[in-house]
Coordinates of N, CA and C in Angstrom, one line a residue:
Chain A
A4 N 86.5 86.5 81.4 CA 85.9 87.0 82.7 C 84.9 87.5 82.4
Q5 N 84.1 87.6 83.7 CA 83.0 88.2 83.6 C 82.6 89.9 83.0
S6 N 82.1 90.5 82.3 CA 81.7 91.4 82.2 C 80.0 92.1 82.7
V7 N 80.0 93.7 83.1 CA 78.4 94.2 83.2 C 78.4 95.6 82.5
T8 N 77.6 95.9 81.5 CA 76.9 97.0 81.1 C 75.9 98.0 81.2
Q9 N 76.0 99.1 81.9 CA 74.4 99.9 82.4 C 74.6 100.8 81.3
P10 N 73.5 100.4 80.5 CA 73.8 101.0 79.2 C 73.2 102.8 79.6
D11 N 72.6 103.0 80.3 CA 72.2 104.9 80.6 C 73.3 105.4 81.9
I12 N 74.0 106.3 81.1 CA 75.2 106.7 82.1 C 74.7 107.8 83.1
H13 N 73.1 108.7 82.5 CA 72.5 109.3 83.3 C 70.8 109.2 83.5
I14 N 70.2 109.6 84.3 CA 69.2 109.6 84.3 C 68.5 110.5 85.1
T15 N 67.2 111.0 84.6 CA 66.6 112.2 85.7 C 64.8 111.9 85.6
V16 N 64.6 111.6 86.8 CA 63.5 111.5 87.1 C 63.0 112.5 88.2
S17 N 61.8 112.7 88.1 CA 60.8 114.0 89.1 C 60.5 112.7 90.3
E18 N 60.6 113.7 91.6 CA 60.1 113.2 92.7 C 59.3 112.7 92.7
G19 N 59.0 111.1 93.0 CA 57.7 110.4 93.2 C 57.4 109.8 92.2
A20 N 58.1 109.9 91.0 CA 58.0 108.8 89.6 C 58.8 107.4 90.0
S21 N 58.3 106.6 88.6 CA 58.9 105.6 89.2 C 60.5 105.2 88.6
L22 N 61.2 104.6 88.8 CA 62.4 104.2 88.3 C 62.9 103.1 88.1
E23 N 63.4 102.4 87.0 CA 64.3 101.8 86.8 C 65.4 102.0 86.0
L24 N 66.4 101.0 86.6 CA 67.6 101.3 85.8 C 68.1 99.9 85.4
R25 N 69.0 99.8 84.3 CA 69.7 98.7 83.6 C 70.7 98.0 84.3
C26 N 71.1 96.7 83.8 CA 72.2 96.0 83.8 C 72.1 95.0 83.3
N27 N 72.9 95.0 82.3 CA 73.5 93.5 81.8 C 74.1 92.8 81.9
Y28 N 74.6 91.3 81.8 CA 76.1 91.1 82.2 C 76.3 90.3 81.4
S29 N 77.3 89.4 81.0 CA 77.8 88.4 80.1 C 78.7 87.7 81.4
Y30 N 78.1 86.4 81.0 CA 79.1 85.4 81.6 C 78.4 84.4 81.4
G31 N 79.3 83.2 81.6 CA 78.6 81.6 81.0 C 77.9 81.3 82.1
A32 N 77.5 81.2 82.9 CA 76.8 80.6 84.1 C 75.8 82.0 84.9
T33 N 75.4 81.6 85.5 CA 74.5 82.8 86.5 C 75.6 83.2 87.5
P34 N 75.8 84.6 87.3 CA 77.0 85.0 88.3 C 76.2 85.8 89.3
Y35 N 77.2 86.0 90.4 CA 76.3 86.8 91.7 C 76.1 88.0 91.3
L36 N 75.0 88.3 91.8 CA 74.4 90.0 90.9 C 74.2 90.8 92.2
F37 N 74.8 91.9 92.0 CA 74.7 92.8 93.0 C 74.1 94.2 92.4
W38 N 73.9 95.5 93.4 CA 73.3 96.6 93.0 C 74.0 98.0 94.0
Y39 N 74.8 98.7 94.2 CA 75.4 99.4 95.2 C 75.0 100.8 94.9
V40 N 75.1 101.9 95.7 CA 74.8 102.9 95.6 C 76.2 103.8 96.3
Q41 N 76.4 104.7 95.3 CA 77.6 105.9 95.8 C 77.2 106.9 95.9
S42 N 76.8 107.8 97.3 CA 76.5 109.7 97.2 C 77.5 109.6 97.1
P43 N 77.5 111.0 97.0 CA 78.9 112.2 96.4 C 79.8 111.7 97.9
G44 N 81.3 112.1 97.4 CA 82.0 111.7 98.4 C 82.3 110.2 99.3
Q45 N 81.3 109.3 98.7 CA 81.3 108.5 99.7 C 81.8 106.6 98.9
G46 N 81.9 106.1 99.9 CA 82.3 104.8 99.0 C 81.1 104.2 99.0
L47 N 81.0 103.2 98.0 CA 79.8 102.4 97.9 C 79.0 101.3 99.0
Q48 N 77.4 101.5 98.9 CA 77.0 100.7 100.0 C 76.1 99.8 98.9
L49 N 75.5 98.9 99.3 CA 75.2 97.4 99.3 C 73.6 98.2 99.2
L50 N 72.9 97.8 98.0 CA 71.5 97.9 98.0 C 70.9 96.4 98.1
L51 N 71.6 95.9 97.1 CA 70.2 94.1 97.0 C 71.6 93.1 96.1
K52 N 71.2 91.8 96.8 CA 72.0 91.1 96.0 C 71.5 89.6 95.8
Y53 N 71.8 89.2 94.4 CA 71.0 87.9 94.2 C 72.2 87.0 93.9
F54 N 71.6 85.4 94.8 CA 72.4 84.8 94.2 C 71.8 83.2 94.1
S55 N 70.7 83.3 94.2 CA 69.7 82.0 93.4 C 68.2 82.0 94.1
G56 N 67.6 81.5 93.9 CA 66.3 81.2 94.2 C 65.4 82.2 93.5
D57 N 64.5 83.3 94.3 CA 63.6 84.1 93.8 C 64.1 85.0 93.0
T58 N 63.5 85.3 92.0 CA 64.1 86.2 91.1 C 64.2 87.8 91.0
L59 N 62.9 88.2 92.3 CA 62.7 88.9 92.4 C 63.3 89.9 93.8
V60 N 64.3 90.7 94.0 CA 65.0 90.7 95.2 C 64.2 92.1 95.8
Q61 N 64.3 92.1 96.9 CA 64.0 93.1 97.5 C 65.3 93.8 98.6
G62 N 65.5 95.0 98.6 CA 66.8 95.6 99.0 C 66.3 96.6 100.0
I63 N 67.7 97.6 100.2 CA 67.1 98.8 101.5 C 66.4 100.2 100.7
K64 N 65.9 100.7 101.3 CA 65.3 102.1 100.9 C 64.4 101.8 99.8
G65 N 63.5 100.5 99.8 CA 62.7 100.4 98.7 C 63.0 100.0 97.4
F66 N 64.1 99.6 97.1 CA 64.3 99.4 95.8 C 64.2 97.4 95.7
E67 N 64.1 97.5 94.7 CA 64.2 95.8 94.4 C 64.5 95.5 92.9
A68 N 65.1 94.3 92.5 CA 65.9 93.8 91.1 C 65.2 92.9 91.1
E69 N 65.1 92.6 89.6 CA 64.6 91.2 89.1 C 65.7 90.9 88.1
F70 N 66.0 89.3 88.5 CA 67.0 88.7 87.4 C 66.0 88.1 86.8
K71 N 66.7 88.5 85.4 CA 65.9 87.6 83.9 C 67.1 87.0 83.5
R72 N 67.0 85.7 83.7 CA 68.1 84.6 82.9 C 68.3 84.8 81.6
S73 N 66.6 84.8 80.7 CA 67.0 85.1 79.6 C 67.5 86.2 78.7
Q74 N 67.4 87.4 79.3 CA 67.8 88.7 79.0 C 69.1 88.7 79.4
S75 N 69.6 88.1 80.1 CA 71.0 88.6 81.2 C 71.0 89.6 81.7
S76 N 69.8 90.0 82.3 CA 69.9 91.2 82.8 C 69.2 91.3 84.4
F77 N 69.3 92.6 85.2 CA 69.2 92.4 86.6 C 69.3 93.8 86.7
N78 N 67.7 94.5 86.4 CA 67.7 95.6 86.4 C 66.9 96.2 87.7
L79 N 67.4 97.4 88.6 CA 66.8 97.9 89.8 C 65.8 98.8 89.2
R80 N 64.6 98.9 90.3 CA 63.6 99.2 90.4 C 63.3 100.1 91.6
K81 N 62.6 101.0 91.2 CA 61.9 101.6 92.3 C 60.5 102.4 92.3
P82 N 59.3 102.2 92.8 CA 58.0 102.5 92.6 C 58.4 104.3 92.6
S83 N 58.6 105.0 93.6 CA 58.4 106.2 93.8 C 59.6 106.8 94.5
V84 N 60.4 107.7 93.6 CA 61.7 107.9 94.1 C 62.0 109.3 94.6
H85 N 62.7 109.1 96.0 CA 62.9 110.5 96.7 C 64.0 111.3 96.3
W86 N 63.9 112.3 96.7 CA 64.9 113.1 96.4 C 66.4 112.8 96.9
S87 N 66.4 112.0 98.1 CA 67.7 111.3 98.4 C 67.9 110.2 98.0
D88 N 67.5 109.9 96.8 CA 67.8 109.0 95.8 C 69.0 109.4 94.8
A89 N 69.2 110.1 94.9 CA 69.8 111.1 94.1 C 71.2 110.4 94.6
A90 N 72.2 110.0 93.6 CA 72.9 109.3 93.5 C 73.8 108.7 92.6
E91 N 74.6 108.0 92.7 CA 75.2 106.9 91.1 C 74.9 105.5 91.9
Y92 N 74.2 104.5 90.5 CA 74.4 103.3 91.3 C 75.1 102.6 90.0
F93 N 75.4 101.1 90.9 CA 76.4 100.7 90.2 C 76.1 98.9 90.3
C94 N 76.3 98.7 89.0 CA 75.9 97.1 89.2 C 76.5 96.5 89.0
A95 N 76.7 94.9 90.1 CA 78.2 94.7 90.0 C 77.9 92.9 89.8
V96 N 78.9 92.2 88.6 CA 78.7 90.9 89.0 C 80.3 90.3 89.2
G97 N 79.7 89.0 90.5 CA 80.8 88.5 91.1 C 80.9 87.1 90.4
A98 N 81.8 86.9 89.9 CA 82.0 85.1 89.4 C 83.7 85.0 89.2
D99 N 84.2 83.7 89.2 CA 85.2 83.7 89.2 C 86.5 84.7 89.5
N100 N 85.8 84.7 91.3 CA 86.8 85.0 92.4 C 87.2 86.4 92.0
D101 N 86.5 86.7 91.6 CA 86.0 88.6 91.8 C 84.8 89.4 91.6
M102 N 85.4 90.5 91.5 CA 84.0 91.2 91.5 C 84.1 92.4 90.1
R103 N 83.8 92.4 89.3 CA 83.4 93.6 88.3 C 82.0 94.6 88.4
F104 N 82.3 95.8 88.2 CA 81.0 96.8 88.5 C 81.2 97.2 87.3
G105 N 79.7 97.7 87.0 CA 79.6 98.4 85.3 C 79.7 100.2 85.9
A106 N 79.5 100.5 84.5 CA 79.9 101.9 84.8 C 79.4 103.1 85.6
G107 N 77.9 102.4 85.9 CA 77.8 103.0 86.7 C 76.5 104.4 86.1
T108 N 75.5 104.6 86.9 CA 74.5 105.4 86.2 C 74.1 106.6 87.4
R109 N 74.5 107.7 86.9 CA 74.0 108.6 87.7 C 72.4 109.3 87.8
L110 N 71.6 109.1 88.7 CA 70.3 109.4 89.1 C 70.5 110.8 89.3
T111 N 69.5 111.8 88.7 CA 68.9 113.2 89.5 C 67.7 113.2 89.5
V112 N 67.3 113.7 90.4 CA 66.2 113.5 90.8 C 65.2 115.2 90.9
K113 N 64.6 115.3 89.8 CA 64.2 116.6 89.8 C 62.8 117.0 90.6
P114 N 62.8 118.2 91.3 CA 61.6 118.4 92.7 C 59.9 118.3 91.8
Chain B
D14 N 81.2 97.9 114.9 CA 82.2 97.4 114.1 C 83.1 98.3 113.4
A15 N 84.1 98.8 113.0 CA 84.7 99.4 112.2 C 84.9 98.9 110.9
G16 N 84.7 100.0 109.8 CA 84.8 99.4 108.9 C 86.0 99.0 108.1
V17 N 86.0 99.3 106.6 CA 87.2 98.9 106.1 C 88.0 100.8 106.3
I18 N 89.3 100.8 106.5 CA 89.7 102.0 106.9 C 90.9 102.2 106.2
Q19 N 90.6 103.4 105.7 CA 92.3 104.0 104.1 C 92.7 105.1 104.6
S20 N 93.8 105.0 104.5 CA 94.5 106.4 104.7 C 95.6 106.7 103.7
P21 N 96.1 107.8 103.2 CA 95.0 109.3 103.8 C 93.6 109.0 103.0
R22 N 93.2 110.2 103.5 CA 92.0 110.3 103.1 C 92.3 111.2 101.3
H23 N 93.1 112.1 101.7 CA 93.1 113.1 100.9 C 95.0 113.5 100.5
E24 N 95.6 113.3 99.7 CA 96.8 113.3 99.4 C 96.8 114.5 97.7
V25 N 97.9 115.7 97.8 CA 98.4 116.3 97.0 C 99.6 115.9 96.7
T26 N 100.4 115.6 95.3 CA 101.4 115.4 95.6 C 102.5 115.7 94.2
E27 N 103.6 116.0 94.1 CA 103.9 116.4 92.8 C 104.4 115.4 92.0
M28 N 104.3 115.7 90.6 CA 104.5 114.4 89.5 C 105.9 114.3 89.8
G29 N 106.1 112.7 90.0 CA 107.8 111.9 89.8 C 107.8 111.4 91.6
Q30 N 106.8 111.8 92.1 CA 106.4 111.6 93.6 C 106.3 110.4 93.9
E31 N 106.4 109.5 95.4 CA 106.1 108.1 95.4 C 105.1 108.4 96.4
V32 N 104.2 107.6 96.1 CA 102.7 107.5 96.4 C 102.4 106.4 97.4
T33 N 101.9 106.3 98.4 CA 101.7 105.3 99.0 C 100.3 105.3 99.9
L34 N 99.2 104.6 99.6 CA 97.8 104.5 100.1 C 98.0 103.0 100.9
R35 N 97.3 103.4 102.0 CA 96.7 102.0 103.0 C 95.5 101.7 103.2
C36 N 95.3 100.5 103.6 CA 93.7 100.1 103.9 C 94.3 99.1 105.2
K37 N 93.3 99.0 105.6 CA 92.6 97.9 106.9 C 91.5 97.4 106.6
P38 N 91.3 96.3 106.3 CA 90.0 95.4 106.0 C 89.8 95.2 107.1
I39 N 88.1 94.9 106.9 CA 87.3 94.7 108.2 C 88.0 93.2 108.8
S40 N 88.0 92.9 110.0 CA 88.6 92.0 110.5 C 87.7 90.4 110.0
G41 N 88.4 89.7 109.6 CA 88.2 88.5 109.6 C 87.5 88.3 107.9
H42 N 87.7 89.3 107.5 CA 87.8 89.2 105.6 C 88.9 88.7 105.3
N43 N 88.0 87.8 104.2 CA 89.6 87.1 103.3 C 90.1 87.8 102.3
S44 N 89.2 88.6 101.8 CA 89.3 88.9 100.1 C 89.5 90.5 100.4
L45 N 90.6 90.7 99.3 CA 90.8 92.3 99.6 C 90.7 93.1 98.3
F46 N 90.2 94.2 97.8 CA 89.9 94.4 96.2 C 90.8 95.8 96.5
W47 N 91.5 96.9 95.7 CA 91.6 98.1 95.3 C 91.2 98.3 94.0
Y48 N 90.2 99.3 94.0 CA 89.8 100.1 92.6 C 90.3 101.0 92.6
R49 N 89.9 102.0 91.7 CA 90.3 103.5 91.3 C 88.8 103.7 90.6
Q50 N 88.5 105.1 90.5 CA 87.4 105.7 90.2 C 88.2 106.9 89.5
T51 N 87.7 107.3 88.3 CA 87.6 108.5 87.4 C 86.3 108.7 86.8
M52 N 86.4 109.7 86.4 CA 85.0 110.3 85.8 C 85.0 110.0 84.3
M53 N 86.9 109.8 84.1 CA 86.8 108.9 82.6 C 86.5 107.6 82.5
R54 N 87.0 106.9 83.4 CA 87.0 105.2 82.9 C 86.2 104.8 84.5
G55 N 85.2 105.3 85.1 CA 84.3 105.0 85.9 C 85.2 104.3 86.9
L56 N 84.7 102.9 87.7 CA 85.5 102.3 88.8 C 86.1 101.0 88.2
E57 N 87.6 101.1 88.4 CA 88.1 100.0 87.7 C 88.9 99.3 88.9
L58 N 88.9 97.7 88.6 CA 89.1 96.8 89.5 C 90.7 96.6 89.5
L59 N 91.4 97.0 90.1 CA 93.2 97.4 90.1 C 93.8 95.9 90.5
I60 N 93.0 95.4 91.3 CA 93.7 94.1 92.3 C 92.9 93.5 93.1
Y61 N 93.1 92.5 93.3 CA 92.2 91.5 94.1 C 93.2 90.5 95.0
F62 N 92.9 90.4 96.2 CA 93.7 89.2 96.8 C 92.7 88.5 97.9
N63 N 93.0 87.1 97.8 CA 92.7 86.4 98.7 C 93.1 85.7 99.7
N64 N 92.9 85.5 100.6 CA 94.2 85.3 101.7 C 95.4 85.8 101.6
N65 N 95.5 87.0 101.7 CA 96.5 87.9 101.6 C 97.5 87.5 99.9
V66 N 96.9 86.6 99.5 CA 97.6 86.3 97.9 C 97.1 87.1 96.8
P67 N 97.9 87.7 95.4 CA 97.4 88.4 94.8 C 96.9 87.5 93.7
I68 N 95.3 87.4 93.6 CA 94.7 86.3 92.5 C 94.6 87.2 90.9
D69 N 94.5 88.8 90.9 CA 94.2 89.0 89.7 C 94.7 90.5 89.9
D70 N 95.9 90.6 88.9 CA 96.3 92.0 89.0 C 96.5 92.5 87.3
S71 N 95.1 92.1 86.6 CA 95.6 92.4 85.4 C 94.8 93.6 85.3
G72 N 94.3 94.4 86.3 CA 94.1 95.3 86.0 C 95.1 96.9 86.7
M73 N 95.9 96.6 87.3 CA 97.1 97.2 87.5 C 97.9 98.0 86.2
P74 N 97.6 99.5 86.4 CA 97.6 100.3 84.8 C 99.2 99.9 84.2
E75 N 100.1 99.9 84.9 CA 101.6 99.6 84.8 C 102.5 99.3 85.9
D76 N 103.7 99.3 85.3 CA 104.8 98.8 86.0 C 104.6 99.8 87.6
R77 N 104.3 100.9 87.3 CA 104.5 102.2 88.1 C 103.3 101.8 89.6
F78 N 102.9 100.9 89.6 CA 101.7 100.4 90.3 C 102.1 99.3 91.0
S79 N 101.8 99.1 92.6 CA 102.3 97.8 93.1 C 101.7 97.6 94.0
A80 N 101.0 96.8 94.7 CA 100.3 96.5 95.9 C 100.9 95.3 96.6
K81 N 100.6 95.3 98.2 CA 101.5 94.2 98.7 C 100.2 94.2 100.2
M82 N 100.0 92.8 100.4 CA 99.1 92.3 101.3 C 100.3 91.5 102.4
P83 N 101.0 92.3 103.0 CA 101.4 91.5 104.1 C 101.4 90.7 105.3
N84 N 99.8 91.1 105.5 CA 99.2 90.3 106.2 C 98.0 90.7 106.5
A85 N 96.8 89.9 107.1 CA 95.6 89.9 106.9 C 94.7 91.1 107.4
S86 N 95.5 92.1 107.6 CA 95.0 93.2 108.1 C 95.5 94.7 107.7
F87 N 96.4 94.3 106.8 CA 97.2 95.5 106.0 C 97.3 95.3 104.4
S88 N 97.1 96.4 103.7 CA 97.3 96.2 102.4 C 98.1 97.8 101.9
T89 N 98.8 98.0 101.6 CA 99.6 99.0 100.8 C 99.1 98.8 99.1
L90 N 99.2 100.0 98.6 CA 99.2 100.7 96.8 C 99.8 101.7 97.0
K91 N 101.0 101.0 96.0 CA 102.3 102.4 95.9 C 102.2 102.8 94.3
I92 N 102.2 103.9 94.2 CA 102.5 104.4 92.5 C 103.9 105.0 92.7
Q93 N 104.9 104.7 92.1 CA 105.9 105.1 91.7 C 106.7 105.1 90.6
P94 N 106.8 106.1 90.0 CA 107.0 107.6 90.2 C 105.5 107.9 89.8
S95 N 104.6 109.2 90.5 CA 103.4 109.4 90.3 C 103.5 110.1 88.9
E96 N 102.3 110.4 88.4 CA 101.9 111.3 87.3 C 100.6 111.6 87.2
P97 N 100.3 113.4 86.6 CA 98.9 113.8 87.1 C 97.8 112.5 86.4
R98 N 98.2 111.6 85.4 CA 96.9 111.2 84.9 C 96.9 109.9 86.2
D99 N 97.3 109.4 87.0 CA 97.3 108.8 88.2 C 96.3 109.6 89.3
S100 N 96.1 110.8 88.3 CA 94.7 111.8 90.1 C 93.6 111.0 90.0
A101 N 92.8 110.5 91.2 CA 91.5 109.5 90.8 C 91.6 109.3 92.3
V102 N 90.6 108.5 92.6 CA 89.7 107.9 94.0 C 90.2 106.9 94.1
Y103 N 90.7 106.4 95.0 CA 91.3 104.8 95.4 C 90.7 104.3 96.2
F104 N 89.7 102.9 95.9 CA 89.2 102.6 97.2 C 89.5 101.2 97.6
C105 N 89.7 101.3 98.2 CA 90.0 100.0 99.3 C 88.4 98.9 99.6
A106 N 88.5 97.8 99.4 CA 87.2 97.2 99.9 C 87.8 95.9 100.2
S107 N 86.5 95.0 101.1 CA 87.1 93.5 101.4 C 85.6 93.1 101.5
S108 N 86.0 91.5 101.7 CA 84.6 91.3 101.8 C 85.2 89.5 102.4
L109 N 84.1 89.1 102.8 CA 84.3 87.8 103.7 C 84.9 86.6 102.7
Q110 N 84.6 86.9 101.4 CA 84.8 85.6 100.2 C 84.3 85.9 99.2
A111 N 84.8 86.5 98.1 CA 84.8 86.7 97.2 C 84.1 85.3 96.7
P112 N 83.5 85.3 95.5 CA 82.3 86.5 94.6 C 81.2 86.9 95.2
F113 N 81.2 85.9 96.5 CA 79.4 86.0 96.5 C 79.2 86.7 97.8
D114 N 80.2 87.2 98.7 CA 79.5 88.3 99.8 C 79.8 89.5 99.3
T115 N 79.0 90.6 100.2 CA 78.9 91.6 100.4 C 80.4 92.3 100.1
I116 N 80.6 93.4 99.6 CA 81.8 94.0 99.3 C 81.6 95.5 100.5
Y117 N 82.5 95.5 101.1 CA 82.3 97.0 101.8 C 83.5 97.7 101.3
F118 N 83.2 98.8 100.8 CA 83.7 99.8 100.7 C 84.4 100.7 101.8
G119 N 85.9 101.1 101.6 CA 86.5 102.4 102.2 C 85.6 103.7 102.2
E120 N 86.4 104.9 102.4 CA 85.6 105.8 102.3 C 86.3 106.7 100.9
G121 N 87.7 105.7 100.7 CA 88.3 106.5 99.6 C 89.4 107.4 99.9
S122 N 90.8 107.2 98.9 CA 91.8 107.8 99.4 C 91.6 108.7 98.4
W123 N 91.4 110.2 98.2 CA 91.4 111.1 96.9 C 93.0 111.5 96.7
L124 N 93.5 111.1 95.6 CA 94.8 111.7 95.0 C 95.1 112.4 94.1
T125 N 95.6 113.7 94.0 CA 95.9 114.6 93.2 C 96.8 114.9 92.9
V126 N 97.6 114.5 91.8 CA 99.2 114.7 91.4 C 99.2 116.0 90.4
V127 N 100.2 117.0 91.0 CA 99.9 117.8 89.8 C 101.6 118.1 89.4

């Protein structure tokens, strides 16, 4: 089965700074790749997804992610972080008829 | 449109009691997932249904856990008997068709076993 790793448990950035959250996956072929965000007390919401085509994917709230096959990575980026972006972010891999989530990265935004 | 609906939102129960969590997926969705989220273990896939049939239940912790999907609009996750270590947030989610469609999550059922 596929697996997904998010190496960073917790990241702190200053408001207005750029952000990159890392995600690596393990699967024999190219899986379906997703980034979700979870605000406190809420379920998960889709930010963006990659299936095929252009490896740079645009999502909601100004987020983007780049698929790099050679590195088995799907890192999430945002050029300028807002205080409202503080949340937990999950990378997910869809393959073999199911969906697996990474452990999540908690983002703290400093004023 | 209504999203994934879970009940109860919060439950506190005593160890040894039976707990039943309920889920109504989004109408028309063919795939249904049960996840458990804890601080220690993160988000874990417990079981996945496709067209009401359990496809992968390898994430179900032990025999105390069982899940059913009697029809396309309803699923239950049952814990019997419950234990304090079962305390977690349980999410139900659905998608049109896994693994390539967006998964939509319910707001979760917050379970505390004392």
